[in-house]
mmCIF file of C-alpha atoms in Angstrom:
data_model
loop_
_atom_site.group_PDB
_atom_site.id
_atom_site.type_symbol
_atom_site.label_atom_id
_atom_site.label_comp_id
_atom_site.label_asym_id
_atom_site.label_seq_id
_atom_site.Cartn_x
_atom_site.Cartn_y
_atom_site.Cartn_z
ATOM 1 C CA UNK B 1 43.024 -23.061 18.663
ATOM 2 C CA UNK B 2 41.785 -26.391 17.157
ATOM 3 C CA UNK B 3 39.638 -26.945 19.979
ATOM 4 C CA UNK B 4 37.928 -24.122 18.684
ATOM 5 C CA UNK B 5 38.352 -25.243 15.260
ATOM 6 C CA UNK B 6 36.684 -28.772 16.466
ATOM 7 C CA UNK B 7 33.698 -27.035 17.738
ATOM 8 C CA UNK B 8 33.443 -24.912 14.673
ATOM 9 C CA UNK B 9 33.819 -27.831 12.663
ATOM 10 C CA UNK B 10 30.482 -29.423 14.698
ATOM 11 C CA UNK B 11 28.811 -26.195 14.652
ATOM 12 C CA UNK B 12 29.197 -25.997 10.714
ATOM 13 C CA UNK B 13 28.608 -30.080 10.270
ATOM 14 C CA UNK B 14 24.991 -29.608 12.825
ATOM 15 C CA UNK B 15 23.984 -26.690 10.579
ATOM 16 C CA UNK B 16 24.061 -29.104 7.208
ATOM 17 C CA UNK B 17 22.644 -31.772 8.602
ATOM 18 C CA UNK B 18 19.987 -29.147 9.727
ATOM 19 C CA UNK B 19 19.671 -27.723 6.555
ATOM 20 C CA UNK B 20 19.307 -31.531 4.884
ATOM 21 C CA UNK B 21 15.466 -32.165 5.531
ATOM 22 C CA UNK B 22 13.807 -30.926 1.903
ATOM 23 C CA UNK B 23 10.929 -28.969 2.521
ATOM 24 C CA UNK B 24 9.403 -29.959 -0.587
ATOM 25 C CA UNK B 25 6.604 -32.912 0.491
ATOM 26 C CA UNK B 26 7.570 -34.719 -2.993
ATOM 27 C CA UNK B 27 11.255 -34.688 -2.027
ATOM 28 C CA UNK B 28 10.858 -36.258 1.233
ATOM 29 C CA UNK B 29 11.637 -40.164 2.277
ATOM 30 C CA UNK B 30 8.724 -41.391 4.304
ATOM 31 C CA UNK B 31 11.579 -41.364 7.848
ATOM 32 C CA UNK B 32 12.437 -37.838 6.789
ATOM 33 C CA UNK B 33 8.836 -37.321 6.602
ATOM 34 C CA UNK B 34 8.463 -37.360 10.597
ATOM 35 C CA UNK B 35 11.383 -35.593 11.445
ATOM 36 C CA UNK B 36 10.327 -32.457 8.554
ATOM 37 C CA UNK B 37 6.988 -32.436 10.285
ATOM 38 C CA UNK B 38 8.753 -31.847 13.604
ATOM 39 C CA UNK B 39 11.039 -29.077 12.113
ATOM 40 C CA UNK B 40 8.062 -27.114 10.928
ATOM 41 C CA UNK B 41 6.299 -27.145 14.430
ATOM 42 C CA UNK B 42 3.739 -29.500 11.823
ATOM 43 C CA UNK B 43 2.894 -26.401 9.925
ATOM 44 C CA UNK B 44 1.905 -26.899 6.264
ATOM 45 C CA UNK B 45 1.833 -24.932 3.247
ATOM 46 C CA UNK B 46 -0.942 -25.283 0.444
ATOM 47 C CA UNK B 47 0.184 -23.484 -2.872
ATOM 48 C CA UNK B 48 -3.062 -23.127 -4.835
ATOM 49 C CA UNK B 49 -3.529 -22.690 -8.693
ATOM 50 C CA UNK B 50 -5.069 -23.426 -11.646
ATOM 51 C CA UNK B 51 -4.678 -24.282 -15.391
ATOM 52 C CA UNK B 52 -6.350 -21.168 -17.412
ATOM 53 C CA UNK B 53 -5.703 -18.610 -20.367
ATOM 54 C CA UNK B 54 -3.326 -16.247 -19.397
ATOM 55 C CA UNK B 55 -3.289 -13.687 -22.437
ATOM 56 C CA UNK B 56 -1.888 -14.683 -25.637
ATOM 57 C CA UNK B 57 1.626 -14.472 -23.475
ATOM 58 C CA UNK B 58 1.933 -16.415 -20.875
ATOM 59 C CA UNK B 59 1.079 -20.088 -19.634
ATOM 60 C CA UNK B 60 -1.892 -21.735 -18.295
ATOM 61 C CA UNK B 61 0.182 -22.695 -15.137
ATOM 62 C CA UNK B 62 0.976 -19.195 -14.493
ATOM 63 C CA UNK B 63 -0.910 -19.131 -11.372
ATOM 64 C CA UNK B 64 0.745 -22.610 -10.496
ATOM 65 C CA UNK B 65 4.336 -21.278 -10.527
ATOM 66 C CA UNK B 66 3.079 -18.188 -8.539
ATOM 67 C CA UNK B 67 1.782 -19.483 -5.767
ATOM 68 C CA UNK B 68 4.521 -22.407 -5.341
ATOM 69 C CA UNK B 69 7.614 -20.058 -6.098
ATOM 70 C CA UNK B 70 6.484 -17.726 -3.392
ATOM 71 C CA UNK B 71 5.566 -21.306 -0.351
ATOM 72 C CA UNK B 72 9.425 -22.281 -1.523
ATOM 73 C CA UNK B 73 10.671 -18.921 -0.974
ATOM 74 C CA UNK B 74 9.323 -18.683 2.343
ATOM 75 C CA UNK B 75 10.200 -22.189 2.986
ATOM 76 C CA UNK B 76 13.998 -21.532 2.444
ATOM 77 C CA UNK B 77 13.544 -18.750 5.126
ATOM 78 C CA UNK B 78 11.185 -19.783 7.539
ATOM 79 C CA UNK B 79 11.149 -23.930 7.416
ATOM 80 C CA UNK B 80 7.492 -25.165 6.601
ATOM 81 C CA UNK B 81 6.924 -28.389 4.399
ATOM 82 C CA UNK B 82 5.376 -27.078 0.985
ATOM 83 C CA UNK B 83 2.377 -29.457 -0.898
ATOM 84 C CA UNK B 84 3.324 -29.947 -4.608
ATOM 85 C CA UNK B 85 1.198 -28.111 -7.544
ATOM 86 C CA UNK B 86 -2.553 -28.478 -6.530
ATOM 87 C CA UNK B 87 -4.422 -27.564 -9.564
ATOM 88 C CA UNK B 88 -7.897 -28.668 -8.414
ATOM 89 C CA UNK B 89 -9.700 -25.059 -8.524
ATOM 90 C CA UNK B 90 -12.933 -22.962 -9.559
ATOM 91 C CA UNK B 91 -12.825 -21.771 -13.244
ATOM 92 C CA UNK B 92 -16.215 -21.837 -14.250
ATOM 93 C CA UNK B 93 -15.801 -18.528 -15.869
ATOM 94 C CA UNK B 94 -12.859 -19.425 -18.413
ATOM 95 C CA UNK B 95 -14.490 -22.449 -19.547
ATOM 96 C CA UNK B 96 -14.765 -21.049 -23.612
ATOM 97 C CA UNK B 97 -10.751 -20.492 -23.765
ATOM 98 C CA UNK B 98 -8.476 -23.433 -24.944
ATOM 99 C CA UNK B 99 -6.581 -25.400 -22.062
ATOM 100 C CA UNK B 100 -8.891 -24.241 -18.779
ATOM 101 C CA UNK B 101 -9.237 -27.558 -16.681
ATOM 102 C CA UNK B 102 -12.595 -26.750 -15.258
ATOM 103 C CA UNK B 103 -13.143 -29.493 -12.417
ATOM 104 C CA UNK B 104 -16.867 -29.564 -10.612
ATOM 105 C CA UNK B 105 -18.099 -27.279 -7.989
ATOM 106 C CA UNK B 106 -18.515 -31.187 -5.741
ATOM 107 C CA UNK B 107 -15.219 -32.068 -6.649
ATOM 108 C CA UNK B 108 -13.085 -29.419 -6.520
ATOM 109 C CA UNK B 109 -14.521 -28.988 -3.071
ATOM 110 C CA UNK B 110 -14.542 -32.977 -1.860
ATOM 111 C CA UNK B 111 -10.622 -33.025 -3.218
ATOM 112 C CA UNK B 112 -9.694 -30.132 -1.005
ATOM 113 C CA UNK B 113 -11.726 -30.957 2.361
ATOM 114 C CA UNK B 114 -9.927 -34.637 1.607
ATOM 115 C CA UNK B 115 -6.728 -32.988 1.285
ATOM 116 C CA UNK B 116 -6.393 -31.009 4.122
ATOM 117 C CA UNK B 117 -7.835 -34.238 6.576
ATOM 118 C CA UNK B 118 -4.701 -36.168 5.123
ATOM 119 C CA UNK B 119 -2.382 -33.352 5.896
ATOM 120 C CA UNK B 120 -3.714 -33.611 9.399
ATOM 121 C CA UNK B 121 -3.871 -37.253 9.658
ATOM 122 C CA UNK B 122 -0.042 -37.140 8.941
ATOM 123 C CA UNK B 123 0.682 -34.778 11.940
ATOM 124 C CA UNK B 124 -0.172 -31.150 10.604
ATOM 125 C CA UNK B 125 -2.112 -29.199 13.002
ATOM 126 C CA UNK B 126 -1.804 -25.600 11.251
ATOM 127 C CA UNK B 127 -1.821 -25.372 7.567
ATOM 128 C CA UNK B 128 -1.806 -22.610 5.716
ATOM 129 C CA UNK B 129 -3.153 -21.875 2.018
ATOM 130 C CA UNK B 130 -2.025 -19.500 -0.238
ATOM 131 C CA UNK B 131 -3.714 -19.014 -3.863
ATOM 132 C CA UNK B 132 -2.430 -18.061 -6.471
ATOM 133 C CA UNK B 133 -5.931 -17.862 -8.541
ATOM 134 C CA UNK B 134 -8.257 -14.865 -8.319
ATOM 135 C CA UNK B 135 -10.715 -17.336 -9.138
ATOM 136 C CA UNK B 136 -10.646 -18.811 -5.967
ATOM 137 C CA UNK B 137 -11.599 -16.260 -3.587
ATOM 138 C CA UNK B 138 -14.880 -16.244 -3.051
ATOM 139 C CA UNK B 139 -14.860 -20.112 -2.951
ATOM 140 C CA UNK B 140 -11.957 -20.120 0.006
ATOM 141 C CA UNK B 141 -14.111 -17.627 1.540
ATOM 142 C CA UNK B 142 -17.013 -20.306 1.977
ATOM 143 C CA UNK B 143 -14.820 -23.111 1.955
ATOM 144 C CA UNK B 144 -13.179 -21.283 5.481
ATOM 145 C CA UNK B 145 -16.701 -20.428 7.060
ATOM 146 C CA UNK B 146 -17.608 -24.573 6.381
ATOM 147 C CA UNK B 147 -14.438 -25.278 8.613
ATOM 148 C CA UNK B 148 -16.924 -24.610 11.337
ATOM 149 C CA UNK B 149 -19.829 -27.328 10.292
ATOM 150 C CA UNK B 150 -17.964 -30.041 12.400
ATOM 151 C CA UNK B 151 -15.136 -30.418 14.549
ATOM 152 C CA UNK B 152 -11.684 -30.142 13.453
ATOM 153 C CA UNK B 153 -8.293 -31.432 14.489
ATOM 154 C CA UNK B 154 -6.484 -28.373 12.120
ATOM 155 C CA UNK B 155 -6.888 -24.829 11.914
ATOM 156 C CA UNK B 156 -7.045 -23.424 8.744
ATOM 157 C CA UNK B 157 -5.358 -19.982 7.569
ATOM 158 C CA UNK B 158 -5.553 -18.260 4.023
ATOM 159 C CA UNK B 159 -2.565 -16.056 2.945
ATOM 160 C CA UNK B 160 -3.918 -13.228 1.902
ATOM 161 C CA UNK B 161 -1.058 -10.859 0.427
ATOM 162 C CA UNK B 162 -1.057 -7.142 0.751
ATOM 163 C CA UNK B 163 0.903 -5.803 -1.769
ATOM 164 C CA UNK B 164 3.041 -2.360 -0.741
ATOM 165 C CA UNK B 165 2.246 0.170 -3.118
ATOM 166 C CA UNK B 166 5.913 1.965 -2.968
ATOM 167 C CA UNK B 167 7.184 -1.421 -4.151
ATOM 168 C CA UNK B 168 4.390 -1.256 -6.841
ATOM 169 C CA UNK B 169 5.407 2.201 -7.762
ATOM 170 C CA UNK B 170 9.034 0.793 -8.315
ATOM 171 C CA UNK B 171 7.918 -1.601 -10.634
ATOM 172 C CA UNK B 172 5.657 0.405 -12.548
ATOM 173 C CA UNK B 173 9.040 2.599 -12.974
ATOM 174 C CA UNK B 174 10.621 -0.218 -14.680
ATOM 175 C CA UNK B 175 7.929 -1.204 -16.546
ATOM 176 C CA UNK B 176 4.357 0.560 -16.969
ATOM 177 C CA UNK B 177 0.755 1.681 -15.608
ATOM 178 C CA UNK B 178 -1.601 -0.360 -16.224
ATOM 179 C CA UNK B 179 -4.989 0.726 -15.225
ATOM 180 C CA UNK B 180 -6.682 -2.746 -16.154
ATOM 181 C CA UNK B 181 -3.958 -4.676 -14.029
ATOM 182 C CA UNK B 182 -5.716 -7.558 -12.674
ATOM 183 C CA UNK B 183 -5.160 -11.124 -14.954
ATOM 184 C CA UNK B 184 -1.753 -11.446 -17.281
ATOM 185 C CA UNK B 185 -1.364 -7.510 -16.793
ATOM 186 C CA UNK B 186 1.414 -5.667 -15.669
ATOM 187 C CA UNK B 187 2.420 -7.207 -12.062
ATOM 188 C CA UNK B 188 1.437 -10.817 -13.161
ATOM 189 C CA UNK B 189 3.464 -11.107 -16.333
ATOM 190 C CA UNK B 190 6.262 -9.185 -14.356
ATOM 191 C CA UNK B 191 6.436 -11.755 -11.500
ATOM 192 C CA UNK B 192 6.074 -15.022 -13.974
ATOM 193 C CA UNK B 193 9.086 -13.170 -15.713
ATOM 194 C CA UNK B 194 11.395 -13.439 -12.678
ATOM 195 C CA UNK B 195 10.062 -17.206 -12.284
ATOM 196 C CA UNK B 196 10.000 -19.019 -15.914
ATOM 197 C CA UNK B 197 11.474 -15.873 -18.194
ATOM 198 C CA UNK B 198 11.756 -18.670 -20.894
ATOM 199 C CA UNK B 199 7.656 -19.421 -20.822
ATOM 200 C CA UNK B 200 6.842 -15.974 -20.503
ATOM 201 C CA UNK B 201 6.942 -13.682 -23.593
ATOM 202 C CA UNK B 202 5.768 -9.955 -22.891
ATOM 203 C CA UNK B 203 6.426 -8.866 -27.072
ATOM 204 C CA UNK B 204 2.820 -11.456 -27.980
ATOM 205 C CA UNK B 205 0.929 -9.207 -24.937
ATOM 206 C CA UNK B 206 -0.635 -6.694 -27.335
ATOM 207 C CA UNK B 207 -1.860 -9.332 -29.802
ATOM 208 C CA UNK B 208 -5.112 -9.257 -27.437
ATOM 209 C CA UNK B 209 -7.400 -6.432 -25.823
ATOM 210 C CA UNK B 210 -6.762 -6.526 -22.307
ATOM 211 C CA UNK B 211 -9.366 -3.484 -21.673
ATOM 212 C CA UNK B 212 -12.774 -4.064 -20.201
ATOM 213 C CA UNK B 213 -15.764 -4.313 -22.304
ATOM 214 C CA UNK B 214 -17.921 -3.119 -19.538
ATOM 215 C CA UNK B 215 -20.913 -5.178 -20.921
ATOM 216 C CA UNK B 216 -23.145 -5.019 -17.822
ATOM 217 C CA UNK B 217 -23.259 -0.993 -17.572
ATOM 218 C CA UNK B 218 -27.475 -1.610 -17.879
ATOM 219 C CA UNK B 219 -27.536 -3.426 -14.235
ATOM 220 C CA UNK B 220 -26.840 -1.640 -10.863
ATOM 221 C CA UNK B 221 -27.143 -3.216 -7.403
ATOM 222 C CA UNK B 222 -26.855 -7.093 -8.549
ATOM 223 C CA UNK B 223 -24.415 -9.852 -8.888
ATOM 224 C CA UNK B 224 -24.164 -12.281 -11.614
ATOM 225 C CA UNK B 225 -21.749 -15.074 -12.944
ATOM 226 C CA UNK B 226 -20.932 -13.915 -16.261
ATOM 227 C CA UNK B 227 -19.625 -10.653 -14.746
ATOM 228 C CA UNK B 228 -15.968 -11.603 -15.628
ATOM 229 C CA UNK B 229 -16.839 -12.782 -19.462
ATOM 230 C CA UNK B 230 -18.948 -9.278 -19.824
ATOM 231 C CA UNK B 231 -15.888 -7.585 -18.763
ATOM 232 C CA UNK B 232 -12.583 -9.627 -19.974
ATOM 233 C CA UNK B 233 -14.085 -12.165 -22.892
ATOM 234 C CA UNK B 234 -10.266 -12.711 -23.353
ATOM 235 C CA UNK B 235 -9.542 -13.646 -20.311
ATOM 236 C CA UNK B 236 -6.882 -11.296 -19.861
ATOM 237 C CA UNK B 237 -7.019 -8.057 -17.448
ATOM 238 C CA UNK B 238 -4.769 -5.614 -18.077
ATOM 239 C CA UNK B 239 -1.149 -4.736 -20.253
ATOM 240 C CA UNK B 240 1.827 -7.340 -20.056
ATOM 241 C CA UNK B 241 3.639 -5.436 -23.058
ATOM 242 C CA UNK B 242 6.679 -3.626 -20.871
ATOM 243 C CA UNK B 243 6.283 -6.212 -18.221
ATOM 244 C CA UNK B 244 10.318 -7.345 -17.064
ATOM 245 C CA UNK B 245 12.241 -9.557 -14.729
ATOM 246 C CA UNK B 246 13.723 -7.011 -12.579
ATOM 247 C CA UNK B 247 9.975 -5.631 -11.232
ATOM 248 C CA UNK B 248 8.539 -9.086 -11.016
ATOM 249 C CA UNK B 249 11.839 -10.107 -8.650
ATOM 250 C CA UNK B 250 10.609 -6.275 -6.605
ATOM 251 C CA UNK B 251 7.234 -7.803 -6.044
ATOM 252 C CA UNK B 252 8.033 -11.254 -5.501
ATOM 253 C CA UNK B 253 11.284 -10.736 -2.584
ATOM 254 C CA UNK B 254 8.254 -8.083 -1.114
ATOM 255 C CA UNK B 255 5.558 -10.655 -1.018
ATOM 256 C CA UNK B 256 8.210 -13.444 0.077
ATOM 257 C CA UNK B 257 9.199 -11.389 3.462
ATOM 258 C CA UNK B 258 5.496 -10.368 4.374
ATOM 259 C CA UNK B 259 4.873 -14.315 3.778
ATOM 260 C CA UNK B 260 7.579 -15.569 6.188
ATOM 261 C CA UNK B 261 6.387 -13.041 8.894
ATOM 262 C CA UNK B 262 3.037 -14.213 8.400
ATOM 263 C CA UNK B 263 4.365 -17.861 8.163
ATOM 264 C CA UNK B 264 6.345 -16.987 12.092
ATOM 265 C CA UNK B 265 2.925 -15.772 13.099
ATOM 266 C CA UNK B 266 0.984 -18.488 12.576
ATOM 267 C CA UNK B 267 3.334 -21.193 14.479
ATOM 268 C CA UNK B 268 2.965 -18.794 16.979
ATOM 269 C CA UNK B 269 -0.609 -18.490 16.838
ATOM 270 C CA UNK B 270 -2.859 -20.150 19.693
ATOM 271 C CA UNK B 271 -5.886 -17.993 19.152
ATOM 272 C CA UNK B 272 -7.620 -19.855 16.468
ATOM 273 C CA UNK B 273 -7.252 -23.271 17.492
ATOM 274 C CA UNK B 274 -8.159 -22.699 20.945
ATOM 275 C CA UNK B 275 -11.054 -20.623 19.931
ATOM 276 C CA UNK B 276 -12.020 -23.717 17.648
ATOM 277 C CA UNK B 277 -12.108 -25.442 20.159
ATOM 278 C CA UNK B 278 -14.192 -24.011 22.643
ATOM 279 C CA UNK B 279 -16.660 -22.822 20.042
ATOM 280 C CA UNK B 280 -16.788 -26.613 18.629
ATOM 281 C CA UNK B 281 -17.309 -27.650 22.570
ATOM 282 C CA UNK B 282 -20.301 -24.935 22.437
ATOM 283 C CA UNK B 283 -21.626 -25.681 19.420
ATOM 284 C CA UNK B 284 -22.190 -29.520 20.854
ATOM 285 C CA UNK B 285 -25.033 -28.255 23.642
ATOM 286 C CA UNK B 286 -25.971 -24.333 22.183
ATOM 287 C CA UNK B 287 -28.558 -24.271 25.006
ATOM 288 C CA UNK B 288 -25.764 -24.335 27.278
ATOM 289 C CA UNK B 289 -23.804 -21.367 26.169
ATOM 290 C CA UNK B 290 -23.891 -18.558 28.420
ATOM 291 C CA UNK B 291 -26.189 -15.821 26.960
#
């Protein structure tokens, strides 16, 4: 019996001192450092957000919190060192409401391309981005293609969630349908709920329009920037007035497990870096590829 109460004792002792290495970057001592980028088989997570109007109900980190809370979640489940709040984004298009840090196209670009060579300086090989900012996507889109103008040491993934619509359908249950749901509506407000109730305050959501203004019905067939500003001038998509805790915790615990499993398939992955690197080897002599 206390043999086995010795080993127990070990077993329970190894599993703290397991559990000891933050996975928080900040939080780490520089020895720690090594050891954490071991433990996450050197696997990196990039929460990105932004500082923008949210509605007159929410707060211009919103997208900050999101995208963190939901890397630390994962984290806790499925080790992976998380980056702190990286704020350095595209928001051209909220530029006329108060408190939108608008960085420049060069920068914001320069800033992440630097980031992500000092991640892999320090020993990350695979790091993974997840955004928090629609904003964003059609700048990660082209930021991901560039990956391929020189040689890299990293591969680069982007999270892209897929949210499960009978989860959805639970939360609109506790809360509401909101047809417009896309920026401070419905989900959003909901999720920032279960994250910061105390900055979040659903009762102000009506004191804007969240509806679009459809302001471009005269063009078909084209593209241009003001699109969201024709359509959302308040920068706010959607209905956040019966948003709640309990549907943004649905969402969030959803998004948190298809994270983790994307999270184990990455570590696993070998595809894209060795397909990096026999297209970079190709890309070197083109005449030479086999045609």
């Amino acid at each position: 019996m206390r043999s086995i109460l010795i080993c127990f004792a070990i077993l329970f002792v190894s599993n703290i001192n397991a559990q000891e290495i933050p996975y928080k970057l900040e939080e780490l001592t520089a020895p720690d450092f090594v050891k954490a980028v071991d433990k996450s088989s050197k696997t990196v997570i990039l929460p990105i957000g932004v500082f923008e109007k949210h509605g007159p109900h929410m707060p211009l980190g919103t997208d900050l919190y999101t995208a963190r809370e939901i890397a630390l979640r994962a984290a806790e489940k499925e080790y992976t060192v998380v980056f702190p709040w990286y704020y350095f984004s595209q928001i051209n298009e909220a530029r006329h409401q108060p408190g939108t840090i608008a960085y420049s196209p060069e920068l914001i670009w320069n800033v992440l391309q630097e980031t992500l060579d000092e991640l892999n300086r320090n020993g990350f090989d695979k790091i993974i981005i997840i955004n928090g900012h629609g904003g964003n996507n059609s700048f990660l889109n082209y930021f991901g293609m560039s990956q391929l103008s020189k040689k890299r040491d990293y591969s680069l993934y982007w999270y892209q969630v897929s949210y499960d619509r009978e989860v959805l359908d639970k939360a609109e249950a506790l809360t509401q349908h909101d047809p417009y749901d896309q920026h401070a509506g419905n989900r959003e407000t909901s999720m920032v709920k279960a994250i910061v109730p105390d900055l979040v305050f659903p009762e102000k959501a009506d004191q804007q329009s969240g509806k679009d203004l459809d302001r471009l019905n005269n063009l078909n067939h084209v593209f241009t920037g003001i699109w969201w500003y024709a359509q959302y001038p308040n920068h706010y998509s959607g209905d956040g007035l019966k948003a709640n805790k309990e549907a943004g915790e649905l969402i969030l615990n959803s998004v948190v497990d298809q994270f983790v499993n994307t999270i184990k398939e990455i570590k696993k992955d070998r595809n894209v870096p060795e397909l990096q690197e026999q297209f970079f080897k190709e890309s070197e002599n083109p005449l030479k590829t086999k045609q």
